[in-house]
Short mmCIF file of N, CA and C in Angstrom, two decimals:
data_model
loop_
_atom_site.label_atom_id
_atom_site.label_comp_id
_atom_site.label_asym_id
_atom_site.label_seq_id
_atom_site.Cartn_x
_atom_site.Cartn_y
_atom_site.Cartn_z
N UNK A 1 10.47 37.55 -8.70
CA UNK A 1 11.53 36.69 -9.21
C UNK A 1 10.94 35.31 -9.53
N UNK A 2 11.70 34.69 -10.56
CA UNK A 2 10.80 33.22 -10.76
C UNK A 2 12.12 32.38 -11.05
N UNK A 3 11.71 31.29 -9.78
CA UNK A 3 12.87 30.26 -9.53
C UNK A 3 12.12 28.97 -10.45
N UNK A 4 13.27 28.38 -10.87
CA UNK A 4 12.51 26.82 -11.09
C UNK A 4 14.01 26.30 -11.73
N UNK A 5 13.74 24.86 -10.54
CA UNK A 5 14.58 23.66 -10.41
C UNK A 5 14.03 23.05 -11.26
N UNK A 6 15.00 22.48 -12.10
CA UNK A 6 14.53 20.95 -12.56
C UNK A 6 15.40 20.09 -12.52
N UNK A 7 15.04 18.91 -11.96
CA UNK A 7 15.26 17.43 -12.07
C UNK A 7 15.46 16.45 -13.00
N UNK A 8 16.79 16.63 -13.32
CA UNK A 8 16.33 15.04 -14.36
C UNK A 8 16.82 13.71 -14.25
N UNK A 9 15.61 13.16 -13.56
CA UNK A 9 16.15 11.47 -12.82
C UNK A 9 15.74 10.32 -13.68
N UNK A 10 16.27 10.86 -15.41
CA UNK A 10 15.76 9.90 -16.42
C UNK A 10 17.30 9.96 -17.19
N UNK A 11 17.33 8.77 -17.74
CA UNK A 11 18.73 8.80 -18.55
C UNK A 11 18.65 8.31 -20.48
N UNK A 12 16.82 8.13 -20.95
CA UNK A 12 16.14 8.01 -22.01
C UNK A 12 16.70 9.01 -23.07
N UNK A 13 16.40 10.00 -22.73
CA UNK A 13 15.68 11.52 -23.26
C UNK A 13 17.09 12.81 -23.28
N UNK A 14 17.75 13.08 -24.40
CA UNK A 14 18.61 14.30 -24.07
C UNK A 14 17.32 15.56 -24.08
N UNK A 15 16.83 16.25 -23.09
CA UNK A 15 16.25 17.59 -23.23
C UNK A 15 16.87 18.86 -22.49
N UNK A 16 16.65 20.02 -22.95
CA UNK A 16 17.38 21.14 -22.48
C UNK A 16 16.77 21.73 -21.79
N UNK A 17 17.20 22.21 -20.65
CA UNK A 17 16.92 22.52 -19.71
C UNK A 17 16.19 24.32 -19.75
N UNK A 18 17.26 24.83 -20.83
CA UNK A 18 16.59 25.94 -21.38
C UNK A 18 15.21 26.31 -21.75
N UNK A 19 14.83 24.63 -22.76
CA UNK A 19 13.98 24.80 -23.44
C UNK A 19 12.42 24.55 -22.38
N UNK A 20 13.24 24.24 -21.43
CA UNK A 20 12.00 23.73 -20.30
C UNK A 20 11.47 24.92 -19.36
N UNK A 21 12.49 25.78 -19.64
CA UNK A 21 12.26 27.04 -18.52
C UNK A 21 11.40 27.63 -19.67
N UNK A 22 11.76 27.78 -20.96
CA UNK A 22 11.01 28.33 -21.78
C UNK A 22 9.78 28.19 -21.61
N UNK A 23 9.06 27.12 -21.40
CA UNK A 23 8.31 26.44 -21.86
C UNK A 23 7.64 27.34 -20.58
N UNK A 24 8.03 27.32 -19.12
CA UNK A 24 7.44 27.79 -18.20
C UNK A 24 7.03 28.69 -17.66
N UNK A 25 8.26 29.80 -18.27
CA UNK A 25 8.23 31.02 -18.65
C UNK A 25 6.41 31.59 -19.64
N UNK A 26 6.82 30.70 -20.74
CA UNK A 26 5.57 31.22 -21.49
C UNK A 26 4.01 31.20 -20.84
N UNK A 27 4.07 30.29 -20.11
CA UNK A 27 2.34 30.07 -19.27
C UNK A 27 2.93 31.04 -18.11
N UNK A 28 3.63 30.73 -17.50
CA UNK A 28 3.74 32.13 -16.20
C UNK A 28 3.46 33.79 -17.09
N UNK A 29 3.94 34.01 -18.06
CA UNK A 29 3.72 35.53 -19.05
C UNK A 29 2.12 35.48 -19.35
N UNK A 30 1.83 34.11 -19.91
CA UNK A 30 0.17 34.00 -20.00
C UNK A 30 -0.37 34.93 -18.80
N UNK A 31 -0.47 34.27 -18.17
CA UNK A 31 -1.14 34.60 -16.96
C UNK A 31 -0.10 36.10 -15.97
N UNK A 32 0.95 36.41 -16.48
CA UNK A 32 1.35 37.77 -15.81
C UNK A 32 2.40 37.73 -14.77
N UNK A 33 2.28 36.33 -14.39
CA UNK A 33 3.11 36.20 -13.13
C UNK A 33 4.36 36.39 -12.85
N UNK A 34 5.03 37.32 -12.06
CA UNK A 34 6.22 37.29 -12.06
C UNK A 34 6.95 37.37 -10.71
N UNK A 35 6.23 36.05 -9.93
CA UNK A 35 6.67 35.82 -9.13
C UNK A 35 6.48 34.14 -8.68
N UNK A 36 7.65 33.02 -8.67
CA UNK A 36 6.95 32.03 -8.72
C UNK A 36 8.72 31.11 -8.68
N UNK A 37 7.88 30.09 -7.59
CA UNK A 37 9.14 28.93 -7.59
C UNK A 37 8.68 27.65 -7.59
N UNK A 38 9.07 27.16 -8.62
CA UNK A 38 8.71 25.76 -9.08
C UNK A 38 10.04 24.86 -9.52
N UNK A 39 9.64 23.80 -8.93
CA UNK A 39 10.47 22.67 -9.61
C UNK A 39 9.56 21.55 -10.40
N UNK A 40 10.47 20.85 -11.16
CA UNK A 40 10.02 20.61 -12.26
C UNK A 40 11.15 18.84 -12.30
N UNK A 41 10.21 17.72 -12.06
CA UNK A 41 10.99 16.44 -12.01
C UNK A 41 10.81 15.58 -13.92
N UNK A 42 11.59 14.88 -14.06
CA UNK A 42 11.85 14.34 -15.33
C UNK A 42 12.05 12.81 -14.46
N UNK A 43 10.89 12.10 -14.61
CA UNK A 43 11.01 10.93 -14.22
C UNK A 43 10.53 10.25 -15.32
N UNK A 44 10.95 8.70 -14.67
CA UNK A 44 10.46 7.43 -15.93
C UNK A 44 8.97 6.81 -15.11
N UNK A 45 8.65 5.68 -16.11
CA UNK A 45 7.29 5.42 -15.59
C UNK A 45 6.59 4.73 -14.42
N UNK A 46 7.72 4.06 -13.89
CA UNK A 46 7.69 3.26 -12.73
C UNK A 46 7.09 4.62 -11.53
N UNK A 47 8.56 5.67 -11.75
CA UNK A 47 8.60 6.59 -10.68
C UNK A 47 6.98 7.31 -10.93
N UNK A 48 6.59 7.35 -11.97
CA UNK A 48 5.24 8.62 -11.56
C UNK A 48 4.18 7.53 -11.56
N UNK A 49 4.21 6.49 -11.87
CA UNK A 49 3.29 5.25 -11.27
C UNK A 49 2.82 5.30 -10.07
N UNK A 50 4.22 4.75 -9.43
CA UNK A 50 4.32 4.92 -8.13
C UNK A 50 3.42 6.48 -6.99
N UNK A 51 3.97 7.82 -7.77
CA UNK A 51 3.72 8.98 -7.60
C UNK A 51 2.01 8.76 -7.62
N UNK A 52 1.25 8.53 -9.03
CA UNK A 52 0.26 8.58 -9.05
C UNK A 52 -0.63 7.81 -8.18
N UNK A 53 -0.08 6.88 -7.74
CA UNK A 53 -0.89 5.64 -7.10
C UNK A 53 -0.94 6.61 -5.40
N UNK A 54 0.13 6.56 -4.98
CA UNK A 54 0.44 7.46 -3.99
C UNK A 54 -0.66 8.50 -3.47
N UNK A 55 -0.37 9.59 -4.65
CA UNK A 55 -1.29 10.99 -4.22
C UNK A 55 -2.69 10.80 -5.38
N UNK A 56 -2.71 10.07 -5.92
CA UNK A 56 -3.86 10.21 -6.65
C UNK A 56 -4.64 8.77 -7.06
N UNK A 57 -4.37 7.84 -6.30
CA UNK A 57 -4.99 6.69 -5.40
C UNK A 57 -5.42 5.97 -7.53
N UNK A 58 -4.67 6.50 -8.86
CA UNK A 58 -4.49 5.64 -9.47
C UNK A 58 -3.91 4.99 -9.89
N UNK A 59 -3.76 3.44 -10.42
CA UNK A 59 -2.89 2.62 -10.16
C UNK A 59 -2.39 2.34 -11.77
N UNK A 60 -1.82 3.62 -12.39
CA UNK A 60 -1.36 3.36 -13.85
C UNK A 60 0.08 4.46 -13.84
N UNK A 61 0.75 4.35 -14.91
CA UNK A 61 1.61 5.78 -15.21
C UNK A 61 1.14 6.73 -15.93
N UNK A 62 1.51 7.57 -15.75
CA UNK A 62 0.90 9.15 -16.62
C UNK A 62 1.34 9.93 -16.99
N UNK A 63 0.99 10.86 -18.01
CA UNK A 63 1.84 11.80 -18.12
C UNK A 63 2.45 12.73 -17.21
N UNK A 64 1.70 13.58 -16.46
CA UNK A 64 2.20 14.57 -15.86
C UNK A 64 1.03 14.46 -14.25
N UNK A 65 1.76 15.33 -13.28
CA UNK A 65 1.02 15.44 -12.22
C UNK A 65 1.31 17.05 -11.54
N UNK A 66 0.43 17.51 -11.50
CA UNK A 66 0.91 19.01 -11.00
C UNK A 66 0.70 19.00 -9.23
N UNK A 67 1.46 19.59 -8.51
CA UNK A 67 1.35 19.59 -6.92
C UNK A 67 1.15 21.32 -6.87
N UNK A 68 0.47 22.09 -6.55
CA UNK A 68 0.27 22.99 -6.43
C UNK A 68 0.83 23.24 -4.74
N UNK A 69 1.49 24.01 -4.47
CA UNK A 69 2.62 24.23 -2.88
C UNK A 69 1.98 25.25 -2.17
N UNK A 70 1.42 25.81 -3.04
CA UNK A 70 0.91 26.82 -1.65
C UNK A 70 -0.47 28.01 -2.76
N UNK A 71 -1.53 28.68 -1.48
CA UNK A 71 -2.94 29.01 -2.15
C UNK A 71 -2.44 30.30 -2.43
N UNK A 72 -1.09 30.94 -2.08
CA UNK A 72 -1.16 32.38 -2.02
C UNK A 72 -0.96 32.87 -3.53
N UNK A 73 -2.14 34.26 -3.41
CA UNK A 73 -2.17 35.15 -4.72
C UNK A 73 -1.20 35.91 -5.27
N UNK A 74 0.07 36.00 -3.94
CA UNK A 74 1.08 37.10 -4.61
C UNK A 74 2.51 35.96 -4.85
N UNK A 75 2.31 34.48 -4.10
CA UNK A 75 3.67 33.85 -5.43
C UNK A 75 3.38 32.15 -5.67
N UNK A 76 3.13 31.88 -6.83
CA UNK A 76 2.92 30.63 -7.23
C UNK A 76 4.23 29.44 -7.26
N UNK A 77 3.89 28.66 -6.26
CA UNK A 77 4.72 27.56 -6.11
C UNK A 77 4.18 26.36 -6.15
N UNK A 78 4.58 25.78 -6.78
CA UNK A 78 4.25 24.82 -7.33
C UNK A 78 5.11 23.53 -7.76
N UNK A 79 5.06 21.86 -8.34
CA UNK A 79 5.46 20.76 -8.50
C UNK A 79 5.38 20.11 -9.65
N UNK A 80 6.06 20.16 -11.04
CA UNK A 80 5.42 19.17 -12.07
C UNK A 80 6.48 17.99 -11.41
N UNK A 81 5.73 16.81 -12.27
CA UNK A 81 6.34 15.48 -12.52
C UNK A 81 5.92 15.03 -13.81
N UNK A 82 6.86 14.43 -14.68
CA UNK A 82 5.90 14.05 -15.83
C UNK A 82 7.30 12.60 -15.95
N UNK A 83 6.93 12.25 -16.82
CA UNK A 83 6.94 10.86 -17.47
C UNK A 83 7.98 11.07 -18.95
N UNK A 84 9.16 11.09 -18.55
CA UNK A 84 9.72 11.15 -20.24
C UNK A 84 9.30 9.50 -20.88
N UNK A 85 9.32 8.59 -20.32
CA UNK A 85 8.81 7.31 -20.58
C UNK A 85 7.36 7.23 -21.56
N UNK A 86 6.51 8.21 -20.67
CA UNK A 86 5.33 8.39 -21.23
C UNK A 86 5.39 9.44 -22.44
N UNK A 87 6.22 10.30 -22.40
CA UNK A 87 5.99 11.02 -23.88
C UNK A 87 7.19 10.93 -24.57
N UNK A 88 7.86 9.37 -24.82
CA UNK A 88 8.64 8.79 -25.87
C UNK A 88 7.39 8.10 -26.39
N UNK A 89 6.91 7.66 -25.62
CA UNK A 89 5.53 7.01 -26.03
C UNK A 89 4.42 7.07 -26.98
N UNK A 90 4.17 8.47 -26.45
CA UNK A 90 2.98 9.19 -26.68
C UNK A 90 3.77 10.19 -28.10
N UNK A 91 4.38 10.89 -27.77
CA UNK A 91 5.51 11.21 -29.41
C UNK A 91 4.82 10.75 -30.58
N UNK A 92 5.09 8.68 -30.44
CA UNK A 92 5.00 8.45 -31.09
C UNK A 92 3.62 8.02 -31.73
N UNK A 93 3.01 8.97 -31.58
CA UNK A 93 1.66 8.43 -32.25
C UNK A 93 1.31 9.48 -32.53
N UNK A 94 2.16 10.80 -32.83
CA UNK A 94 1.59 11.85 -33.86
C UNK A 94 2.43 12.06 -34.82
N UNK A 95 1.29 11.99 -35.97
CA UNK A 95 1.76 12.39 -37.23
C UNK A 95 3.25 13.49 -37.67
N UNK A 96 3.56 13.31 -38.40
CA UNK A 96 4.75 14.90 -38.82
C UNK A 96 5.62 15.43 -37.70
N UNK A 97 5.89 16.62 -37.74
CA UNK A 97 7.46 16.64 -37.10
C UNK A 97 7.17 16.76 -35.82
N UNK A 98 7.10 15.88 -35.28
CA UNK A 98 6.89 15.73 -33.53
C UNK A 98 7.77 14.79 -32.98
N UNK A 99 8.21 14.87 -31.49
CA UNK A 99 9.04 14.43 -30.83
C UNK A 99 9.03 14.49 -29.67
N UNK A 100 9.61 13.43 -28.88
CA UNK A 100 9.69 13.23 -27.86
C UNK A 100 9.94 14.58 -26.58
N UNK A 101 10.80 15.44 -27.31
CA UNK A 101 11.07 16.50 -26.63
C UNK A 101 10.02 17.51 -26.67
N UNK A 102 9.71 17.28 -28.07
CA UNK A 102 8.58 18.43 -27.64
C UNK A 102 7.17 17.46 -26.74
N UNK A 103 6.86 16.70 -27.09
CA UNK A 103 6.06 16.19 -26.21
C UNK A 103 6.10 16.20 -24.37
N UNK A 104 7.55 16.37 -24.16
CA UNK A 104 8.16 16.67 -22.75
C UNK A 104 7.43 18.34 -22.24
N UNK A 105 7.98 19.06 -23.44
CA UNK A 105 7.52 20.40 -23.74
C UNK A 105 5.87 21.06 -23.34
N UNK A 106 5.18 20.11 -24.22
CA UNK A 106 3.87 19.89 -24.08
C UNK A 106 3.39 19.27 -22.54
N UNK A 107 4.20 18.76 -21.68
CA UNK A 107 3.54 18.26 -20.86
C UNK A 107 4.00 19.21 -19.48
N UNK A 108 5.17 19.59 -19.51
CA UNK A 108 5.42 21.32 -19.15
C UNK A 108 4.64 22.47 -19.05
N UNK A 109 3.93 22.53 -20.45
CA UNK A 109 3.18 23.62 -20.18
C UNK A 109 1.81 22.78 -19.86
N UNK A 110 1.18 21.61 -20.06
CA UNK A 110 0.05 21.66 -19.85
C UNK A 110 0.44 21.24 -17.88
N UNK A 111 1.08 20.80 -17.42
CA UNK A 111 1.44 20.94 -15.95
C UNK A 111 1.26 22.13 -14.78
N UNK A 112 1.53 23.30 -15.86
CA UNK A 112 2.27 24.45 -15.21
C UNK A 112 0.93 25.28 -15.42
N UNK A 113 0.24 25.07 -16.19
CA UNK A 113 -1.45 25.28 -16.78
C UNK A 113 -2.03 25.13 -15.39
N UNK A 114 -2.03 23.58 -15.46
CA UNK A 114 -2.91 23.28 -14.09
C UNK A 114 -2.90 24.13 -12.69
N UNK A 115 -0.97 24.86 -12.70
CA UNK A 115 -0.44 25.36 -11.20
C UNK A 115 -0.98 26.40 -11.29
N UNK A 116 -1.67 27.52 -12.68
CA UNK A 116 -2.56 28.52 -12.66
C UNK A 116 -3.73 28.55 -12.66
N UNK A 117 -4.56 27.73 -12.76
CA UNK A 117 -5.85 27.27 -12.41
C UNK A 117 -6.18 26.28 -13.73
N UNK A 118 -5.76 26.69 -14.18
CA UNK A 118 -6.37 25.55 -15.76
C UNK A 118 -6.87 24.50 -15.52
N UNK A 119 -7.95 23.59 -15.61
CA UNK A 119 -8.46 22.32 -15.55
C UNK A 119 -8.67 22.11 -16.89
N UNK A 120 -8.98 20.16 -16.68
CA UNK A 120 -9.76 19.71 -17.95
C UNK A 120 -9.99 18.43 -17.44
N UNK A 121 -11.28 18.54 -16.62
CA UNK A 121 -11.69 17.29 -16.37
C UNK A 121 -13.37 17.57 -16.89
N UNK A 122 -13.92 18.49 -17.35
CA UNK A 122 -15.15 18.84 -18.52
C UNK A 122 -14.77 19.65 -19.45
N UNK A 123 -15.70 19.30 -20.71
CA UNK A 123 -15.16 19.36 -21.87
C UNK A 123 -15.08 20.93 -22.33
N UNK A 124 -15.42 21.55 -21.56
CA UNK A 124 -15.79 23.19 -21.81
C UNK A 124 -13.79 23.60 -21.39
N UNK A 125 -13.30 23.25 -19.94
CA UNK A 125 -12.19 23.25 -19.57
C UNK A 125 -11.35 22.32 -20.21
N UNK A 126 -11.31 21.55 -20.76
CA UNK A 126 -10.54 20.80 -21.28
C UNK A 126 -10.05 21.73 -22.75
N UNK A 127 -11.28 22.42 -23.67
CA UNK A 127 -10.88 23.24 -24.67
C UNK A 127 -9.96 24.12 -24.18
N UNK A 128 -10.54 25.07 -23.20
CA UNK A 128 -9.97 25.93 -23.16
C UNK A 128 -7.69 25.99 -22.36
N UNK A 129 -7.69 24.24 -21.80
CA UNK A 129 -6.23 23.87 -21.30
C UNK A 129 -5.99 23.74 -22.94
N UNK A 130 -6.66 22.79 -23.85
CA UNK A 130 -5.96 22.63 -25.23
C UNK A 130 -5.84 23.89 -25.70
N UNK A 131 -6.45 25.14 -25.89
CA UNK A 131 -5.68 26.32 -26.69
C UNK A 131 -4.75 27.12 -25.69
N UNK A 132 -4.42 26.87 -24.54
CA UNK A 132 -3.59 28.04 -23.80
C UNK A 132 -2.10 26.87 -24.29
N UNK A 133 -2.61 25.47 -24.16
CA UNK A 133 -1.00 24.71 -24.44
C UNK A 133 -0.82 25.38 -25.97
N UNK A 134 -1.77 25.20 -26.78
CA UNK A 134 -1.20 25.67 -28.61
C UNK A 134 -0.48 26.84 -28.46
N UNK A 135 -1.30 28.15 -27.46
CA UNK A 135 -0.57 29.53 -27.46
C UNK A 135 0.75 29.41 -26.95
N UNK A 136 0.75 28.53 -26.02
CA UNK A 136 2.19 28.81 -24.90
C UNK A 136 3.59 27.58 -26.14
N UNK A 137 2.69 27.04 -26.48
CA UNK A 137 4.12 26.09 -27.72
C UNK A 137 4.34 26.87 -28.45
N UNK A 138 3.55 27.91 -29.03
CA UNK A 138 3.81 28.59 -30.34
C UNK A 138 4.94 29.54 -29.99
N UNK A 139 4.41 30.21 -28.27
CA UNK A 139 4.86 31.52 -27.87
C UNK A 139 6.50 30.68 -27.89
N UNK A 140 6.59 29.58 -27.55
CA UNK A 140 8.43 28.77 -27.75
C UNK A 140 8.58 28.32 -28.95
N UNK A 141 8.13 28.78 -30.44
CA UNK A 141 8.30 28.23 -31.26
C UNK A 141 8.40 26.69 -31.78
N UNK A 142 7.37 26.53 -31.15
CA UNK A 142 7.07 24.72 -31.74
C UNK A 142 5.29 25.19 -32.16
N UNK A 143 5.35 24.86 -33.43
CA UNK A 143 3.97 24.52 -33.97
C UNK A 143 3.12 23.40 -33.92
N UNK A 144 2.68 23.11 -32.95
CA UNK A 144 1.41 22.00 -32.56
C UNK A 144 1.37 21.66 -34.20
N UNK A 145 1.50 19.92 -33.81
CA UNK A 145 0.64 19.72 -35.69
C UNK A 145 -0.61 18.97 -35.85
N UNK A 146 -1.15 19.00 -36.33
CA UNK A 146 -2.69 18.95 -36.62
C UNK A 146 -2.88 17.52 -36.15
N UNK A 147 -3.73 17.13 -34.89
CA UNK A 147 -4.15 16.33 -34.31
C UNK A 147 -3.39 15.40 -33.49
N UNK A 148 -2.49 16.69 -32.50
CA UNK A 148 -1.62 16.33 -31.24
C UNK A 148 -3.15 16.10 -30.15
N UNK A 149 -3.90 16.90 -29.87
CA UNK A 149 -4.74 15.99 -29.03
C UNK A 149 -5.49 15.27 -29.67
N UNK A 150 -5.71 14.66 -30.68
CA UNK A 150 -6.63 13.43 -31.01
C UNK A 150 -6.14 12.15 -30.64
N UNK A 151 -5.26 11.95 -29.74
CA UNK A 151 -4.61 10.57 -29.51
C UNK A 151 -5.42 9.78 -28.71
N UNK A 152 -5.30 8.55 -28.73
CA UNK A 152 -6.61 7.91 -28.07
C UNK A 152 -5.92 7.57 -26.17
N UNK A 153 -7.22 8.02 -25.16
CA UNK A 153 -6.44 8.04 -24.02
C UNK A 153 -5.31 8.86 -23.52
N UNK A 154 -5.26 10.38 -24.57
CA UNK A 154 -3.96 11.07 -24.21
C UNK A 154 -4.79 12.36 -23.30
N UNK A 155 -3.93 12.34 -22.59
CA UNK A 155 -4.21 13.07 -20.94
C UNK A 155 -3.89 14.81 -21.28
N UNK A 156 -2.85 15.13 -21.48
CA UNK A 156 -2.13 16.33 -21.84
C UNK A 156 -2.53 17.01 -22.42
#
């Protein structure tokens, strides 16, 4: 069975809640899983500031932060937090039909990436988080548009 709460302690951003399970759905099918409880927070930038400084001793806001809940192989539980603050932001610095929501979208699946092992802190892993996010947007019908990761300083 696959649970997932989400949170939304932002009042910026109308996003659907549907479109977020979607979004989670598609990387959990990536990877097979069909067993998994996650919640999923919609904060502004102060709050994952704060968050980041906290558990990850840096002192900026960010897009997203994944908490991985527990090591076991038979059910993935797991924590996003992301930043609607940060991807009204970040939105806006790609070209053509992009948006804030889908940028929310995008930071969903690249979150929920991380709760299956995905990294990208070298550049070999970093390719391979950028094409599982293109597969898992497409698999929700949003078409990545040509040079969503070329943003300068974009994390996701």
């Amino acid at each position: 069975m696959i649970e997932i709460e989400i949170a939304n302690e932002q009042e910026v951003l109308e996003i659907s809640e549907e479109q977020i399970r979607a979004a989670v759905l598609a990387v959990l099918a990536k990877d097979q899983i069909q067993d998994a409880e996650m919640s999923i927070a919609l904060v502004d930038d102060p709050t994952i500031h704060g968050i980041n400084r906290q558990f990850l001793s840096h002192d900026y806001p960010t897009d997203v932060i994944s908490f991985p809940l527990s090591d076991s192989p038979e059910k993935l539980e797991g924590e996003i937090v992301l930043s609607v603050d940060t991807a009204i932001r970040e939105a806006g610095k790609v070209e053509g039909v992009w948006d804030a929501q889908k940028e929310v979208l995008l930071y969903v699946i690249h979150g929920t990436l991380h709760l299956i092992g995905f990294d990208d802190h070298d550049e070999e892993d970093l390719v391979e988080m950028r094409r599982g996010e293109v597969e898992c947007l497409r698999a929700i019908g949003i078409e990545p548009p040509e040079g969503l990761h070329d943003r300068d300083g974009e994390e996701a």
